[in-house]
Amino acid sequence: GQQLNQSPQSMFIQEGEDVSMNCTSSSIFNTWLWYKQDPGEGPVLLIALYKAGELTSNGRLTAQFGITRKDSFLNISASIPSDVGIYFCAGLPNAGNNRKLIWGLGTSLAVNP
Amino acid sequence: GAVVSQHPSWVICKSGTSVKIECRSLDFQATTMFWYRQFPKQSLMLMATSNEGSKATYEQGVEKDKFLINHASLTLSTLTVTSAHPEDSSFYICSAREGEKETQYFGPGTRLLVL
């Protein structure tokens, strides 16, 4: 099935550094969602974006809905050890009545204290 | 708000038995719930979409007679893995969509191990 291009696949950073990851699509999306998943747990919603150009923050996290509606990025500022986990982007395509989310393959984040 | 629970959190069963997993939206009504399966180090794979009061819509390649879904109320959907086999061992996660919003809230997942 269709998948989003999410990059990078993995990151290993020092505590205190900023992190940036993004997702791109070849088609237009109406909604972008960013989730974090810890091992053995379900994904937890971080930020939801519904309008092109929208920039939304949640604490140290900031995400933007790309103006072309084909991409989104997530930034984490001043990373801490508990930021470790897998981050997934998900989006809802504009075309058709199909309301199934399309998922990225995830970005695995490791933070060195 | 927007809390989704799943029960059980893990289950071990013998091959050939059936296992039922419950998904509940605790503080909102979910007209639509989704069932996903996730293999280690992979993204979520949608199995089926469950709409309250109607039959579930299954994704291509997912056997509807194998994975029975019931969405009897606006807060509860169940997934029954019938005649489970070792290859059904996986992490099953449900999600719920609130009203017409596209945001999905996920349960904590159920780890199934079939011996």
mmCIF file of C-alpha atoms in Angstrom:
data_model
loop_
_atom_site.group_PDB
_atom_site.id
_atom_site.type_symbol
_atom_site.label_atom_id
_atom_site.label_comp_id
_atom_site.label_asym_id
_atom_site.label_seq_id
_atom_site.Cartn_x
_atom_site.Cartn_y
_atom_site.Cartn_z
ATOM 1 C CA GLY A 1 0.000 0.000 0.000
ATOM 2 C CA GLN A 2 0.902 3.674 -0.157
ATOM 3 C CA GLN A 3 3.441 4.908 2.363
ATOM 4 C CA LEU A 4 4.944 8.224 3.243
ATOM 5 C CA ASN A 5 8.642 8.894 2.836
ATOM 6 C CA GLN A 6 9.886 9.568 6.338
ATOM 7 C CA SER A 7 13.462 10.574 7.086
ATOM 8 C CA PRO A 8 15.806 10.056 8.648
ATOM 9 C CA GLN A 9 15.243 6.406 9.445
ATOM 10 C CA SER A 10 17.202 6.731 12.672
ATOM 11 C CA MET A 11 19.060 9.341 14.672
ATOM 12 C CA PHE A 12 21.553 9.188 17.505
ATOM 13 C CA ILE A 13 22.100 12.511 19.222
ATOM 14 C CA GLN A 14 23.485 14.049 22.370
ATOM 15 C CA GLU A 15 21.175 15.275 25.089
ATOM 16 C CA GLY A 16 20.383 18.947 24.566
ATOM 17 C CA GLU A 17 20.605 18.842 20.779
ATOM 18 C CA ASP A 18 17.734 19.756 18.511
ATOM 19 C CA VAL A 19 16.154 17.139 16.249
ATOM 20 C CA SER A 20 14.383 17.464 12.931
ATOM 21 C CA MET A 21 12.555 14.830 10.938
ATOM 22 C CA ASN A 22 10.202 15.062 7.975
ATOM 23 C CA CYS A 23 7.714 13.248 5.835
ATOM 24 C CA THR A 24 6.967 13.736 2.175
ATOM 25 C CA SER A 25 4.344 12.488 -0.212
ATOM 26 C CA SER A 26 3.864 12.553 -3.946
ATOM 27 C CA SER A 27 0.219 13.495 -3.476
ATOM 28 C CA ILE A 28 -1.661 16.168 -1.553
ATOM 29 C CA PHE A 29 -2.686 15.494 2.020
ATOM 30 C CA ASN A 30 -5.483 17.065 4.081
ATOM 31 C CA THR A 31 -4.189 16.120 7.503
ATOM 32 C CA TRP A 32 -0.793 15.412 9.005
ATOM 33 C CA LEU A 33 -0.366 13.685 12.337
ATOM 34 C CA TRP A 34 2.778 13.023 14.338
ATOM 35 C CA TYR A 35 2.924 10.167 16.835
ATOM 36 C CA LYS A 36 5.539 8.786 19.222
ATOM 37 C CA GLN A 37 5.678 5.100 20.081
ATOM 38 C CA ASP A 38 7.586 3.631 23.000
ATOM 39 C CA PRO A 39 8.504 -0.087 22.959
ATOM 40 C CA GLY A 40 5.521 -2.305 23.678
ATOM 41 C CA GLU A 41 3.096 0.608 23.702
ATOM 42 C CA GLY A 42 0.608 2.103 21.299
ATOM 43 C CA PRO A 43 1.411 5.338 19.436
ATOM 44 C CA VAL A 44 0.710 8.538 21.314
ATOM 45 C CA LEU A 45 -0.469 11.577 19.404
ATOM 46 C CA LEU A 46 1.970 14.478 19.594
ATOM 47 C CA ILE A 47 0.651 17.048 17.145
ATOM 48 C CA ALA A 48 -2.213 17.205 14.644
ATOM 49 C CA LEU A 49 -2.147 19.547 11.637
ATOM 50 C CA TYR A 50 -5.188 20.328 9.524
ATOM 51 C CA LYS A 51 -4.301 23.348 7.369
ATOM 52 C CA ALA A 52 -1.555 24.022 4.854
ATOM 53 C CA GLY A 53 1.095 26.242 6.388
ATOM 54 C CA GLU A 54 -0.082 25.531 9.922
ATOM 55 C CA LEU A 55 2.687 25.628 12.522
ATOM 56 C CA THR A 56 1.829 24.053 15.863
ATOM 57 C CA SER A 57 3.837 23.579 19.044
ATOM 58 C CA ASN A 58 3.464 21.156 21.916
ATOM 59 C CA GLY A 59 6.072 21.967 24.538
ATOM 60 C CA ARG A 60 9.489 21.376 22.988
ATOM 61 C CA LEU A 61 7.903 19.916 19.865
ATOM 62 C CA THR A 62 6.993 21.928 16.797
ATOM 63 C CA ALA A 63 5.427 20.605 13.613
ATOM 64 C CA GLN A 64 4.398 22.243 10.373
ATOM 65 C CA PHE A 65 2.007 21.339 7.580
ATOM 66 C CA GLY A 66 3.892 22.118 4.383
ATOM 67 C CA ILE A 67 2.512 24.837 2.153
ATOM 68 C CA THR A 68 2.441 22.459 -0.819
ATOM 69 C CA ARG A 69 0.410 20.008 1.327
ATOM 70 C CA LYS A 70 2.865 17.283 0.345
ATOM 71 C CA ASP A 71 5.139 17.388 3.357
ATOM 72 C CA SER A 72 5.421 17.976 7.073
ATOM 73 C CA PHE A 73 8.251 18.254 9.551
ATOM 74 C CA LEU A 74 8.631 17.700 13.269
ATOM 75 C CA ASN A 75 11.261 19.460 15.355
ATOM 76 C CA ILE A 76 12.267 18.607 18.899
ATOM 77 C CA SER A 77 14.269 21.222 20.723
ATOM 78 C CA ALA A 78 16.728 20.583 23.557
ATOM 79 C CA SER A 79 16.308 16.812 23.513
ATOM 80 C CA ILE A 80 16.201 14.835 26.736
ATOM 81 C CA PRO A 81 16.606 11.089 27.380
ATOM 82 C CA SER A 82 12.845 10.497 27.567
ATOM 83 C CA ASP A 83 12.513 11.640 23.955
ATOM 84 C CA VAL A 84 13.872 8.235 22.967
ATOM 85 C CA GLY A 85 11.398 6.270 20.883
ATOM 86 C CA ILE A 86 10.047 5.865 17.380
ATOM 87 C CA TYR A 87 8.315 8.811 15.775
ATOM 88 C CA PHE A 88 5.746 8.199 13.064
ATOM 89 C CA CYS A 89 4.122 10.611 10.692
ATOM 90 C CA ALA A 90 0.690 9.808 9.312
ATOM 91 C CA GLY A 91 -1.478 11.628 6.852
ATOM 92 C CA LEU A 92 -4.842 11.625 5.195
ATOM 93 C CA PRO A 93 -4.725 11.931 1.389
ATOM 94 C CA ASN A 94 -6.887 14.499 -0.331
ATOM 95 C CA ALA A 95 -8.063 12.210 -3.114
ATOM 96 C CA GLY A 96 -11.124 10.005 -2.851
ATOM 97 C CA ASN A 97 -13.428 9.114 -0.007
ATOM 98 C CA ASN A 98 -10.952 6.745 1.535
ATOM 99 C CA ARG A 99 -10.314 8.037 5.057
ATOM 100 C CA LYS A 100 -7.523 5.668 5.952
ATOM 101 C CA LEU A 101 -4.346 7.135 7.341
ATOM 102 C CA ILE A 102 -1.167 6.605 5.383
ATOM 103 C CA TRP A 103 1.887 5.972 7.567
ATOM 104 C CA GLY A 104 5.580 6.692 7.393
ATOM 105 C CA LEU A 105 8.035 3.963 8.354
ATOM 106 C CA GLY A 106 9.163 5.809 11.448
ATOM 107 C CA THR A 107 12.226 7.611 12.750
ATOM 108 C CA SER A 108 14.014 5.893 15.598
ATOM 109 C CA LEU A 109 15.527 8.417 17.998
ATOM 110 C CA ALA A 110 18.250 7.605 20.493
ATOM 111 C CA VAL A 111 19.505 10.248 22.935
ATOM 112 C CA ASN A 112 22.861 9.955 24.653
ATOM 113 C CA PRO A 113 22.713 11.490 28.154
ATOM 114 C CA GLY B 1 -9.190 13.401 27.172
ATOM 115 C CA ALA B 2 -9.287 11.034 24.192
ATOM 116 C CA VAL B 3 -8.231 7.916 26.065
ATOM 117 C CA VAL B 4 -8.449 4.501 24.455
ATOM 118 C CA SER B 5 -8.005 1.309 26.409
ATOM 119 C CA GLN B 6 -7.304 -2.211 25.249
ATOM 120 C CA HIS B 7 -7.759 -5.484 27.046
ATOM 121 C CA PRO B 8 -5.935 -7.712 27.560
ATOM 122 C CA SER B 9 -2.505 -6.127 27.304
ATOM 123 C CA TRP B 10 -0.960 -9.483 26.559
ATOM 124 C CA VAL B 11 -2.196 -13.011 26.002
ATOM 125 C CA ILE B 12 -0.607 -16.404 25.470
ATOM 126 C CA CYS B 13 -2.765 -19.119 23.989
ATOM 127 C CA LYS B 14 -2.532 -22.550 22.441
ATOM 128 C CA SER B 15 -2.745 -23.033 18.710
ATOM 129 C CA GLY B 16 -6.341 -23.544 17.608
ATOM 130 C CA THR B 17 -7.976 -21.465 20.289
ATOM 131 C CA SER B 18 -9.740 -18.154 19.784
ATOM 132 C CA VAL B 19 -8.725 -14.902 21.416
ATOM 133 C CA LYS B 20 -10.871 -11.814 21.888
ATOM 134 C CA ILE B 21 -9.346 -8.339 22.236
ATOM 135 C CA GLU B 22 -11.415 -5.384 23.407
ATOM 136 C CA CYS B 23 -10.925 -1.761 22.463
ATOM 137 C CA ARG B 24 -12.757 0.967 24.354
ATOM 138 C CA SER B 25 -12.899 4.722 23.985
ATOM 139 C CA LEU B 26 -13.154 5.894 27.586
ATOM 140 C CA ASP B 27 -14.082 9.548 27.337
ATOM 141 C CA PHE B 28 -15.500 10.025 23.861
ATOM 142 C CA GLN B 29 -17.753 8.326 21.379
ATOM 143 C CA ALA B 30 -16.018 6.667 18.477
ATOM 144 C CA THR B 31 -18.113 6.099 15.388
ATOM 145 C CA THR B 32 -15.085 4.553 13.746
ATOM 146 C CA MET B 33 -12.409 2.326 15.209
ATOM 147 C CA PHE B 34 -9.429 0.808 13.475
ATOM 148 C CA TRP B 35 -7.483 -2.383 14.060
ATOM 149 C CA TYR B 36 -3.794 -2.500 13.254
ATOM 150 C CA ARG B 37 -1.130 -5.138 13.400
ATOM 151 C CA GLN B 38 2.506 -4.293 13.956
ATOM 152 C CA PHE B 39 5.530 -6.496 13.425
ATOM 153 C CA PRO B 40 8.817 -5.750 15.205
ATOM 154 C CA LYS B 41 10.571 -2.623 13.968
ATOM 155 C CA GLN B 42 7.890 -1.948 11.377
ATOM 156 C CA SER B 43 5.141 0.573 10.903
ATOM 157 C CA LEU B 44 1.502 -0.073 11.646
ATOM 158 C CA MET B 45 -0.428 -2.184 9.171
ATOM 159 C CA LEU B 46 -4.149 -1.476 8.961
ATOM 160 C CA MET B 47 -6.217 -4.649 9.163
ATOM 161 C CA ALA B 48 -9.761 -3.321 9.168
ATOM 162 C CA THR B 49 -11.993 -0.333 9.749
ATOM 163 C CA SER B 50 -14.833 -0.837 12.172
ATOM 164 C CA ASN B 51 -17.946 1.332 12.028
ATOM 165 C CA GLU B 52 -20.512 1.252 14.804
ATOM 166 C CA GLY B 53 -23.571 -0.725 13.816
ATOM 167 C CA SER B 54 -22.265 -1.958 10.495
ATOM 168 C CA LYS B 55 -19.914 -4.565 9.093
ATOM 169 C CA ALA B 56 -16.210 -3.931 9.256
ATOM 170 C CA THR B 57 -14.229 -3.121 6.132
ATOM 171 C CA TYR B 58 -11.198 -5.336 5.783
ATOM 172 C CA GLU B 59 -7.974 -4.506 4.027
ATOM 173 C CA GLN B 60 -6.799 -6.597 1.125
ATOM 174 C CA GLY B 61 -5.235 -9.818 2.300
ATOM 175 C CA VAL B 62 -6.888 -9.813 5.732
ATOM 176 C CA GLU B 63 -9.243 -12.758 6.231
ATOM 177 C CA LYS B 64 -12.544 -11.566 7.647
ATOM 178 C CA ASP B 65 -13.446 -15.039 8.880
ATOM 179 C CA LYS B 66 -10.142 -15.238 10.672
ATOM 180 C CA PHE B 67 -10.270 -11.826 12.301
ATOM 181 C CA LEU B 68 -13.820 -11.187 13.443
ATOM 182 C CA ILE B 69 -14.647 -7.590 14.299
ATOM 183 C CA ASN B 70 -17.687 -6.368 16.183
ATOM 184 C CA HIS B 71 -18.440 -2.711 16.886
ATOM 185 C CA ALA B 72 -21.603 -2.976 18.929
ATOM 186 C CA SER B 73 -21.515 0.418 20.590
ATOM 187 C CA LEU B 74 -19.948 3.837 20.191
ATOM 188 C CA THR B 75 -17.327 3.002 22.797
ATOM 189 C CA LEU B 76 -16.462 -0.637 22.172
ATOM 190 C CA SER B 77 -15.010 -2.668 19.341
ATOM 191 C CA THR B 78 -13.758 -6.226 19.624
ATOM 192 C CA LEU B 79 -11.330 -8.218 17.518
ATOM 193 C CA THR B 80 -11.505 -12.005 17.752
ATOM 194 C CA VAL B 81 -8.642 -14.002 16.329
ATOM 195 C CA THR B 82 -10.272 -17.330 15.521
ATOM 196 C CA SER B 83 -8.378 -20.617 15.512
ATOM 197 C CA ALA B 84 -5.143 -18.829 16.250
ATOM 198 C CA HIS B 85 -1.880 -20.146 14.841
ATOM 199 C CA PRO B 86 1.711 -19.217 15.693
ATOM 200 C CA GLU B 87 1.915 -16.946 12.638
ATOM 201 C CA ASP B 88 -0.865 -14.845 14.196
ATOM 202 C CA SER B 89 1.492 -13.897 17.009
ATOM 203 C CA SER B 90 1.918 -10.154 16.821
ATOM 204 C CA PHE B 91 1.224 -6.797 18.435
ATOM 205 C CA TYR B 92 -2.370 -5.733 17.794
ATOM 206 C CA ILE B 93 -3.307 -2.095 18.278
ATOM 207 C CA CYS B 94 -6.669 -0.416 18.014
ATOM 208 C CA SER B 95 -7.427 3.226 17.454
ATOM 209 C CA ALA B 96 -10.550 5.331 17.640
ATOM 210 C CA ARG B 97 -11.606 8.368 15.709
ATOM 211 C CA GLU B 98 -13.670 10.992 17.463
ATOM 212 C CA GLY B 99 -16.597 12.250 15.393
ATOM 213 C CA GLU B 100 -15.596 13.692 12.045
ATOM 214 C CA LYS B 101 -12.075 14.606 13.105
ATOM 215 C CA GLU B 102 -9.346 12.701 11.322
ATOM 216 C CA THR B 103 -7.208 12.326 14.408
ATOM 217 C CA GLN B 104 -6.924 8.765 15.665
ATOM 218 C CA TYR B 105 -6.187 7.954 19.295
ATOM 219 C CA PHE B 106 -4.508 4.637 19.947
ATOM 220 C CA GLY B 107 -4.873 2.010 22.606
ATOM 221 C CA PRO B 108 -1.808 0.622 24.388
ATOM 222 C CA GLY B 109 -1.775 -2.520 22.258
ATOM 223 C CA THR B 110 -2.188 -6.250 22.888
ATOM 224 C CA ARG B 111 0.715 -8.627 22.568
ATOM 225 C CA LEU B 112 -0.504 -12.026 21.320
ATOM 226 C CA LEU B 113 1.680 -15.108 21.488
ATOM 227 C CA VAL B 114 0.295 -18.316 20.025
ATOM 228 C CA LEU B 115 2.136 -21.447 21.046
#
